[in-house]
mmCIF file of N, CA and C in Angstrom:
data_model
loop_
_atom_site.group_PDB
_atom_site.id
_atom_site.type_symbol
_atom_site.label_atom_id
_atom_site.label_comp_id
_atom_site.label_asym_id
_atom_site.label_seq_id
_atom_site.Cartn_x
_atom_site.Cartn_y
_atom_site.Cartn_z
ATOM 1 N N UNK A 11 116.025 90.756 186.410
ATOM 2 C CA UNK A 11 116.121 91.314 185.088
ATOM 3 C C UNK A 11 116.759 90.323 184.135
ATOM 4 N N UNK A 12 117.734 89.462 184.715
ATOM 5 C CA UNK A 12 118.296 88.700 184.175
ATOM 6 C C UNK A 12 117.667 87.622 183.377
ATOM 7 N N UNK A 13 116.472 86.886 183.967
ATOM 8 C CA UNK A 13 115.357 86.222 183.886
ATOM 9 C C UNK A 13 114.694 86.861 183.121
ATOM 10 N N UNK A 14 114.339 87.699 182.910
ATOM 11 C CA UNK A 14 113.596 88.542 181.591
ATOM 12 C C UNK A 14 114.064 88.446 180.381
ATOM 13 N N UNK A 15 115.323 88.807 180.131
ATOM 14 C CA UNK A 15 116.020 89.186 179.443
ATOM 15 C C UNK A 15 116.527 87.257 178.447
ATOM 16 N N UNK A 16 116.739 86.450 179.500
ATOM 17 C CA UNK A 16 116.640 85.170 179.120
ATOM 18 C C UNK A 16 115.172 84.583 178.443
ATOM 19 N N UNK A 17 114.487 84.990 178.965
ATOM 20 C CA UNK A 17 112.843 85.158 178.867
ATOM 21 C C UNK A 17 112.797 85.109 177.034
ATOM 22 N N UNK A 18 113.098 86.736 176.711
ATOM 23 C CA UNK A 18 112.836 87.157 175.575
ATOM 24 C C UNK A 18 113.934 86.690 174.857
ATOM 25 N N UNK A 19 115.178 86.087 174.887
ATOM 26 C CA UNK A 19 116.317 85.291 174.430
ATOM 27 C C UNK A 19 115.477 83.922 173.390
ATOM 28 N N UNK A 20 114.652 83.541 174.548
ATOM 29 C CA UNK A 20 114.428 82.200 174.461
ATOM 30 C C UNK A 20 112.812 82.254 173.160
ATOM 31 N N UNK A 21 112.099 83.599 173.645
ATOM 32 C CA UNK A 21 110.816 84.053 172.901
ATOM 33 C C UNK A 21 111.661 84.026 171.329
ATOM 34 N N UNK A 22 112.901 85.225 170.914
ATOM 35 C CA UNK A 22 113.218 85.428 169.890
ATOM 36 C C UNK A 22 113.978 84.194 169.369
ATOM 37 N N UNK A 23 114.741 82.996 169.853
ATOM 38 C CA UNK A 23 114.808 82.095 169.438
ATOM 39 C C UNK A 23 114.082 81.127 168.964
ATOM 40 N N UNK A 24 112.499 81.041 169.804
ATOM 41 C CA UNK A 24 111.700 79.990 169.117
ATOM 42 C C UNK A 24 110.865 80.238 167.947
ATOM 43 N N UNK A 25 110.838 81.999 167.747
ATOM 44 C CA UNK A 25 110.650 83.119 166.505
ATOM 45 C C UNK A 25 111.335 82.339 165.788
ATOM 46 N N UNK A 26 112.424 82.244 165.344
ATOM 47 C CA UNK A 26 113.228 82.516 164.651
ATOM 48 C C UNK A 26 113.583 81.113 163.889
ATOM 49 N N UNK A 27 113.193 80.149 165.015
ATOM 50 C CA UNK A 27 112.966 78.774 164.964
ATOM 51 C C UNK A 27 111.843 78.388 163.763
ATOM 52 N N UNK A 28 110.722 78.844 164.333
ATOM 53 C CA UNK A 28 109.480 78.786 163.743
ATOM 54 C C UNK A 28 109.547 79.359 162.041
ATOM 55 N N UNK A 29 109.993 80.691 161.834
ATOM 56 C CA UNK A 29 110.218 81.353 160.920
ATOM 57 C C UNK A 29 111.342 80.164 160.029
ATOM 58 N N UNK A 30 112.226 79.618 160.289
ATOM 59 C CA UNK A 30 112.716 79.001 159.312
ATOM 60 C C UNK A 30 112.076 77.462 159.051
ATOM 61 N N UNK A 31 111.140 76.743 160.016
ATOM 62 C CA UNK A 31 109.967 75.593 159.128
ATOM 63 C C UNK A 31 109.524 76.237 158.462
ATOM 64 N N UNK A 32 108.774 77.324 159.030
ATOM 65 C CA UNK A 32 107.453 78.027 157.967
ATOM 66 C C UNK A 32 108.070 78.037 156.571
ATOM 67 N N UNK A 33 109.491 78.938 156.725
ATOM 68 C CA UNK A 33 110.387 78.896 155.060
ATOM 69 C C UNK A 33 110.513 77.357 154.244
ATOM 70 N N UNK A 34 110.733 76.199 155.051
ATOM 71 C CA UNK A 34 111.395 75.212 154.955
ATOM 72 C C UNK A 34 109.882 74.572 154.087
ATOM 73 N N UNK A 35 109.332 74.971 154.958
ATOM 74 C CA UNK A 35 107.729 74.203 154.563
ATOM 75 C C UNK A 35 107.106 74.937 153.266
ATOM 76 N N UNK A 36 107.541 75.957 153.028
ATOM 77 C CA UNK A 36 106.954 76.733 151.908
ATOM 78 C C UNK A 36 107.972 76.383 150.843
ATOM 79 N N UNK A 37 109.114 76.517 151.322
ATOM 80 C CA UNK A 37 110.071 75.980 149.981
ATOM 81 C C UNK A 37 109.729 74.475 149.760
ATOM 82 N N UNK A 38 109.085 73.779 150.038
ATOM 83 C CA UNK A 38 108.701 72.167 150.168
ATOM 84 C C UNK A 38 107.524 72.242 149.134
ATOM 85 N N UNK A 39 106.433 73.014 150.076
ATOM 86 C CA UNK A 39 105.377 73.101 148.992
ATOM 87 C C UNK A 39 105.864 73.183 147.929
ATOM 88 N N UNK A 40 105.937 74.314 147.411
ATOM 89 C CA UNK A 40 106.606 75.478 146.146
ATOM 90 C C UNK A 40 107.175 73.894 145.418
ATOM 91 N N UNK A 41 108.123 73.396 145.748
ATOM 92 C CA UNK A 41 109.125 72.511 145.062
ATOM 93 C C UNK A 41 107.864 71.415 144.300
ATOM 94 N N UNK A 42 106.856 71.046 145.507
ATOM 95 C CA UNK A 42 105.923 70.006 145.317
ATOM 96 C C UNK A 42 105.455 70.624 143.796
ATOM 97 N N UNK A 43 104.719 71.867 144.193
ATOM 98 C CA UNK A 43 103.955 72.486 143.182
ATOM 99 C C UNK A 43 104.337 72.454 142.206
ATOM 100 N N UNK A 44 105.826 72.938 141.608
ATOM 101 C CA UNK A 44 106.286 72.921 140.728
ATOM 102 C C UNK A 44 106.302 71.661 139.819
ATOM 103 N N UNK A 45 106.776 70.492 140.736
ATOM 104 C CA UNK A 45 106.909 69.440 139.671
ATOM 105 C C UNK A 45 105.332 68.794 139.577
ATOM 106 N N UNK A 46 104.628 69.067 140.237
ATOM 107 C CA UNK A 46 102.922 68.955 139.670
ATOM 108 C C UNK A 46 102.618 69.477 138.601
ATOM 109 N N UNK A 47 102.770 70.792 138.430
ATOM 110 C CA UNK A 47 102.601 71.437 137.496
ATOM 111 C C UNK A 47 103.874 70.816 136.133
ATOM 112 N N UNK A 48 105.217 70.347 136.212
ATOM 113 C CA UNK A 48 105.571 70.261 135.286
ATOM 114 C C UNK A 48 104.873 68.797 134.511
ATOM 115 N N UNK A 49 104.800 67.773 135.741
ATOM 116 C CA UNK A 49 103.974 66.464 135.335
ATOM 117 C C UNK A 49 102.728 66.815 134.641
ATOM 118 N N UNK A 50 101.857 67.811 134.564
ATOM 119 C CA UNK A 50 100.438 68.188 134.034
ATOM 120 C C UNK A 50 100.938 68.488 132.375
ATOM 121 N N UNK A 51 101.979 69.618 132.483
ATOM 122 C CA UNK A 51 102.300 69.588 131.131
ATOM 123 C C UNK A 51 102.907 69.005 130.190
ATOM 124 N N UNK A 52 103.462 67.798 130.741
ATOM 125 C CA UNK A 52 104.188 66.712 129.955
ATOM 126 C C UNK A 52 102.995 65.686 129.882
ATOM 127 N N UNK A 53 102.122 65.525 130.626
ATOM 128 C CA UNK A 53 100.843 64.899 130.265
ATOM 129 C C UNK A 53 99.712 65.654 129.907
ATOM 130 N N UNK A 54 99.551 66.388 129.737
ATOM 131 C CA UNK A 54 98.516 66.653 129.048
ATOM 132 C C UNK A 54 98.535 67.993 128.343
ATOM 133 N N UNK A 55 99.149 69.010 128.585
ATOM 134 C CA UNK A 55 99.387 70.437 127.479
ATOM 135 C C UNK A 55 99.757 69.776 126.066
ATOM 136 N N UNK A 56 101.122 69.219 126.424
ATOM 137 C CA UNK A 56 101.984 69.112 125.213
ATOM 138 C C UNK A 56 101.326 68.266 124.084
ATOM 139 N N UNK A 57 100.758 66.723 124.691
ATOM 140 C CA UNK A 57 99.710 66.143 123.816
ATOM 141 C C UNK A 57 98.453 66.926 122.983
ATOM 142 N N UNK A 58 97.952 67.775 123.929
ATOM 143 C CA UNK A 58 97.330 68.801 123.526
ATOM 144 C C UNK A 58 97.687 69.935 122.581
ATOM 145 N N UNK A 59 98.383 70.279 122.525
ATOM 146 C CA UNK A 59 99.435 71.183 121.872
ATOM 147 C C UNK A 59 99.645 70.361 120.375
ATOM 148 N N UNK A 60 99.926 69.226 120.548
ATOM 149 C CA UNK A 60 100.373 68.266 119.270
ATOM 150 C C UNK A 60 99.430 68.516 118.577
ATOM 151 N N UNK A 61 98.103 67.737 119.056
ATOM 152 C CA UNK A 61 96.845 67.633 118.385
ATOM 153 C C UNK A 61 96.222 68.599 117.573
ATOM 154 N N UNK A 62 96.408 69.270 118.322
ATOM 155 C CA UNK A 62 95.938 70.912 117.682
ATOM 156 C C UNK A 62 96.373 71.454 116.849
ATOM 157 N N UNK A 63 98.263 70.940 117.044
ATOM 158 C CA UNK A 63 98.960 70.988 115.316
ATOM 159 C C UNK A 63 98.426 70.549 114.353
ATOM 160 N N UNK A 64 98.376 69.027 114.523
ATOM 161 C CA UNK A 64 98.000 67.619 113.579
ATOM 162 C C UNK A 64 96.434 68.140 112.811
ATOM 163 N N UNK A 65 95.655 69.226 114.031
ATOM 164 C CA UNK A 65 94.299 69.396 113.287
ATOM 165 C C UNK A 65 94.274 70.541 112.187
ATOM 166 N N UNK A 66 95.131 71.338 112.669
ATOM 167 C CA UNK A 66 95.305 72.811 111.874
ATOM 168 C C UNK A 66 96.301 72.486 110.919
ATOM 169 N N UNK A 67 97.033 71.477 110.951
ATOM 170 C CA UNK A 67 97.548 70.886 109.396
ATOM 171 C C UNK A 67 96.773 69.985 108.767
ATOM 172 N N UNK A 68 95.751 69.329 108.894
ATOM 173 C CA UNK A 68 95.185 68.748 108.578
ATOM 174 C C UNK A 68 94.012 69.704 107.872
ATOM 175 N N UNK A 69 93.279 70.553 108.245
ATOM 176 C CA UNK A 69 92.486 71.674 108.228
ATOM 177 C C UNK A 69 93.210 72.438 106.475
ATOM 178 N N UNK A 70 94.275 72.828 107.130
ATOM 179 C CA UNK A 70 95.834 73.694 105.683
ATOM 180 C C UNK A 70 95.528 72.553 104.481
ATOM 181 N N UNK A 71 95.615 71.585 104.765
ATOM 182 C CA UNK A 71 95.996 70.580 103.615
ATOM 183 C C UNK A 71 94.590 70.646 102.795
ATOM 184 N N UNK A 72 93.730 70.097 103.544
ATOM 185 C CA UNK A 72 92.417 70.198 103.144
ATOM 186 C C UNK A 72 92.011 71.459 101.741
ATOM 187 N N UNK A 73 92.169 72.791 102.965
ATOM 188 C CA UNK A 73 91.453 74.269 102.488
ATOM 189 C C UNK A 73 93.140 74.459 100.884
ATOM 190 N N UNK A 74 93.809 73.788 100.871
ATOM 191 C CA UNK A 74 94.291 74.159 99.577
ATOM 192 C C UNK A 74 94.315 73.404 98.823
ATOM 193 N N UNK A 75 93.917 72.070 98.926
ATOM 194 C CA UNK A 75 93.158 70.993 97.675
ATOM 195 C C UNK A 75 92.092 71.787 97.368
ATOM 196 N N UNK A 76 91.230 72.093 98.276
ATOM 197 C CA UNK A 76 89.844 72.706 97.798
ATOM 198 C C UNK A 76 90.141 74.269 96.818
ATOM 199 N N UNK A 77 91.268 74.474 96.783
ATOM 200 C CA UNK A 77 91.472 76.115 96.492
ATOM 201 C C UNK A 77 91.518 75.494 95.059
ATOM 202 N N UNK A 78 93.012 74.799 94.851
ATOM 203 C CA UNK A 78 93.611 74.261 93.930
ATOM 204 C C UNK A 78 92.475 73.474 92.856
ATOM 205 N N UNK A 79 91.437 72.384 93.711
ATOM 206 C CA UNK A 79 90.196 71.844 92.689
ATOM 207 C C UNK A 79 89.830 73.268 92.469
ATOM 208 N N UNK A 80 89.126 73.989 92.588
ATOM 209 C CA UNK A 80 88.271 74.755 92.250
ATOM 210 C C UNK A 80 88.946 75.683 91.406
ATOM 211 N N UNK A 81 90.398 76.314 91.556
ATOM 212 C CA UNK A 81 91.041 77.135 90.802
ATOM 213 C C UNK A 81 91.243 76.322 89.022
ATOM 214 N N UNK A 82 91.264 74.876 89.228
ATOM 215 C CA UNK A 82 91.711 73.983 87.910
ATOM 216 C C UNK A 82 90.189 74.050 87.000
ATOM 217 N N UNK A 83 88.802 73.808 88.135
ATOM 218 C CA UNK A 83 87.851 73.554 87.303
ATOM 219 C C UNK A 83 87.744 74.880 86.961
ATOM 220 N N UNK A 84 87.473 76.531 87.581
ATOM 221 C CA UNK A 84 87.391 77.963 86.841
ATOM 222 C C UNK A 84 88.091 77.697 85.830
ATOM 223 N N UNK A 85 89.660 77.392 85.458
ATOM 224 C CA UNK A 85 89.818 77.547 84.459
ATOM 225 C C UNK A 85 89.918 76.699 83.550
ATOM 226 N N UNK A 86 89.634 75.128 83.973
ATOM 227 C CA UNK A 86 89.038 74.287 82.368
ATOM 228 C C UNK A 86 87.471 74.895 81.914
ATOM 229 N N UNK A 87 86.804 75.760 83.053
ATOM 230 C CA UNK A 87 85.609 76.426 82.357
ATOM 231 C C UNK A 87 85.677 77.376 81.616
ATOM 232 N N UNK A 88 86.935 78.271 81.939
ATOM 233 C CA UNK A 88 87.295 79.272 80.924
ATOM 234 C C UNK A 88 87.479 78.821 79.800
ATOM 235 N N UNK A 89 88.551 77.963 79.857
ATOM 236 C CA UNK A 89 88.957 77.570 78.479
ATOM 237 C C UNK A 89 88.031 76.847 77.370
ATOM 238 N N UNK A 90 87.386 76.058 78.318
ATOM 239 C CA UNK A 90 86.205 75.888 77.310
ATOM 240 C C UNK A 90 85.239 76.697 76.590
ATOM 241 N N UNK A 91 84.848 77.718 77.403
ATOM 242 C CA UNK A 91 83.897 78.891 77.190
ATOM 243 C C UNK A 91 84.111 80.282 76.882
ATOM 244 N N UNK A 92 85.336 80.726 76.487
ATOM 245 C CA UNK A 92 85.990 81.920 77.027
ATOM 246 C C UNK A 92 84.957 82.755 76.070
ATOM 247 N N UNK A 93 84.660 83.074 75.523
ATOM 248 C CA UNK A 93 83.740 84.162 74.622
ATOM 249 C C UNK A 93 82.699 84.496 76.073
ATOM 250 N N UNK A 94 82.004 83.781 76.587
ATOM 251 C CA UNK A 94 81.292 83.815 77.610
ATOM 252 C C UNK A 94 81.974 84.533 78.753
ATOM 253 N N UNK A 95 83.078 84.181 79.259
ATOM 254 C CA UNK A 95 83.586 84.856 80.305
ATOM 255 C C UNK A 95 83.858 85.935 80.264
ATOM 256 N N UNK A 96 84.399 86.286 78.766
ATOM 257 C CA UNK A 96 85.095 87.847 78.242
ATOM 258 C C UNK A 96 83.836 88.523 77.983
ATOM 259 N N UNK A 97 82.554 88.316 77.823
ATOM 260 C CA UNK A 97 81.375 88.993 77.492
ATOM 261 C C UNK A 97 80.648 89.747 78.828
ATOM 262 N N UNK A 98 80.894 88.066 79.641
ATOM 263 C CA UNK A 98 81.072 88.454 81.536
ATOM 264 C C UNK A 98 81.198 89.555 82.055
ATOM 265 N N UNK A 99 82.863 89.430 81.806
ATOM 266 C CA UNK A 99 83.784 90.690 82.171
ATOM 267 C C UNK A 99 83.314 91.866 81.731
ATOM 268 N N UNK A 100 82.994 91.825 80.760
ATOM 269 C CA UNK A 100 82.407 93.113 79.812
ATOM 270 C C UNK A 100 81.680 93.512 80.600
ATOM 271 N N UNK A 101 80.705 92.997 80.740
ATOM 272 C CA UNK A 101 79.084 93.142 81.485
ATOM 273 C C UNK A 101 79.896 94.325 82.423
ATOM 274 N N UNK A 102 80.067 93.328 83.113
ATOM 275 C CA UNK A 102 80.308 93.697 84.543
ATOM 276 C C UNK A 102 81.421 95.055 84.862
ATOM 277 N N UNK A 103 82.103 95.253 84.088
ATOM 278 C CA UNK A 103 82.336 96.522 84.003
ATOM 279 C C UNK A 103 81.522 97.484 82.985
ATOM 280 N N UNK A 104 81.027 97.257 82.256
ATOM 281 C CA UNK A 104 79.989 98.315 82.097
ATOM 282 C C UNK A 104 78.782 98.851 83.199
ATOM 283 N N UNK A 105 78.116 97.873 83.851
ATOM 284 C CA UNK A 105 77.287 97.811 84.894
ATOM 285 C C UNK A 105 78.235 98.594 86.408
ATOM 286 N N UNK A 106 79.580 98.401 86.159
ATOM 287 C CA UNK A 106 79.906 98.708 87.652
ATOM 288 C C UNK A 106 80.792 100.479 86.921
ATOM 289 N N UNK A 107 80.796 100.588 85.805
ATOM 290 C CA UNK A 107 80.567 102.147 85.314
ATOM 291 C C UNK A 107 79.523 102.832 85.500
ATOM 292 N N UNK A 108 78.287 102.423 85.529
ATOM 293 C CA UNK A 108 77.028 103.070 85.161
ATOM 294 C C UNK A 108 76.695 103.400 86.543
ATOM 295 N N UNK A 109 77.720 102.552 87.490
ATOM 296 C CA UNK A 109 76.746 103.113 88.600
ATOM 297 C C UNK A 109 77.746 103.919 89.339
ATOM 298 N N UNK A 110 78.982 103.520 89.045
ATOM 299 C CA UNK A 110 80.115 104.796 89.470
ATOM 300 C C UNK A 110 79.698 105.885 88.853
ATOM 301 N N UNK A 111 79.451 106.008 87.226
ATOM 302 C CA UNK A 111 78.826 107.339 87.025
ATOM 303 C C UNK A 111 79.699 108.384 86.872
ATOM 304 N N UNK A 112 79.725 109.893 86.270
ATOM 305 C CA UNK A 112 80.764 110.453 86.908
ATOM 306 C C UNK A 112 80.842 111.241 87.938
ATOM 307 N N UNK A 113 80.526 110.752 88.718
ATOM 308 C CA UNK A 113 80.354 111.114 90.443
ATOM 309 C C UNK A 113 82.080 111.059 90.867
ATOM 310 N N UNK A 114 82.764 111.701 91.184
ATOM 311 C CA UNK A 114 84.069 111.918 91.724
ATOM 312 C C UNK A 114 84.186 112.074 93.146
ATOM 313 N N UNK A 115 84.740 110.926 93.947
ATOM 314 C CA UNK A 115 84.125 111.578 95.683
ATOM 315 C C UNK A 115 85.664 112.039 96.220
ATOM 316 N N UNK A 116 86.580 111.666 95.310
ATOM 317 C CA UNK A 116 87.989 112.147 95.396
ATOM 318 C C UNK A 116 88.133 113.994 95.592
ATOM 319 N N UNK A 117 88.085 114.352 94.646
ATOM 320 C CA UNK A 117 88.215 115.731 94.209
ATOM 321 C C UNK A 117 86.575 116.176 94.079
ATOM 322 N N UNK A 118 85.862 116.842 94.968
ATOM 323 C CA UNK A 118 84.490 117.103 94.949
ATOM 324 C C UNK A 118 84.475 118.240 94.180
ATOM 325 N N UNK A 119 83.257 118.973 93.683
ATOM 326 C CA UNK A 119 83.570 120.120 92.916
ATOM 327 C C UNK A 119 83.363 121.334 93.807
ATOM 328 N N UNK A 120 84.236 122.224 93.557
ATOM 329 C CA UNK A 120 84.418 122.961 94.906
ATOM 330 C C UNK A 120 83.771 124.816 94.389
ATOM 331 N N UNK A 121 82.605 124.753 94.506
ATOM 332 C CA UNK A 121 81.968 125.520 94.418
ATOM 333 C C UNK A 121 81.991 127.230 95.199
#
């Protein structure tokens, strides 16, 4: 019995053995992995990341010159023309009366 009992002594020791490489080896990986993964993002996310700034400010700068030209020439055209624009305006709210109409979709008439 004694021999048995040494038996399974020796079984749960080389368990137990085994169980802490397996840990040893996984905490190894894991460690590997990690600094792989941090080397990927110091080479190549973060550059990436930059660029994508540099383009979407570049993009900003652009789309408000273009706002700014176009807002200066509307109104050196106004100013040159304004009888025209105010006749415009006119129009265009008379035309966008005529077709509102007095149709009320607020308060319907409640019959």
């Amino acid at each position: 019995m004694s021999q048995m009992g040494n038996d399974m002594k020796n079984i749960r020791d080389e368990a137990s053995a085994a169980g802490g490489r397996l840990a040893d080896d996984a905490r190894a990986e894991l460690a590997r992995l990690r600094s792989q993964v941090e080397r990927l993002m110091e080479e190549r996310v973060t550059p990436a990341l930059g660029n994508a700034a540099e383009t979407v400010e570049d993009y900003t700068r652009r789309a408000r010159h273009s706002i700014e030209d176009n807002a200066t020439a509307l109104s050196d055209t106004v100013r040159a023309q304004p009888l025209l624009f105010v006749a415009a305006a006119a129009f265009s709210g008379y035309v966008l009366g005529r077709l509102m109409g007095n149709r009320t979709y607020v308060y319907p008439d409640r019959k």
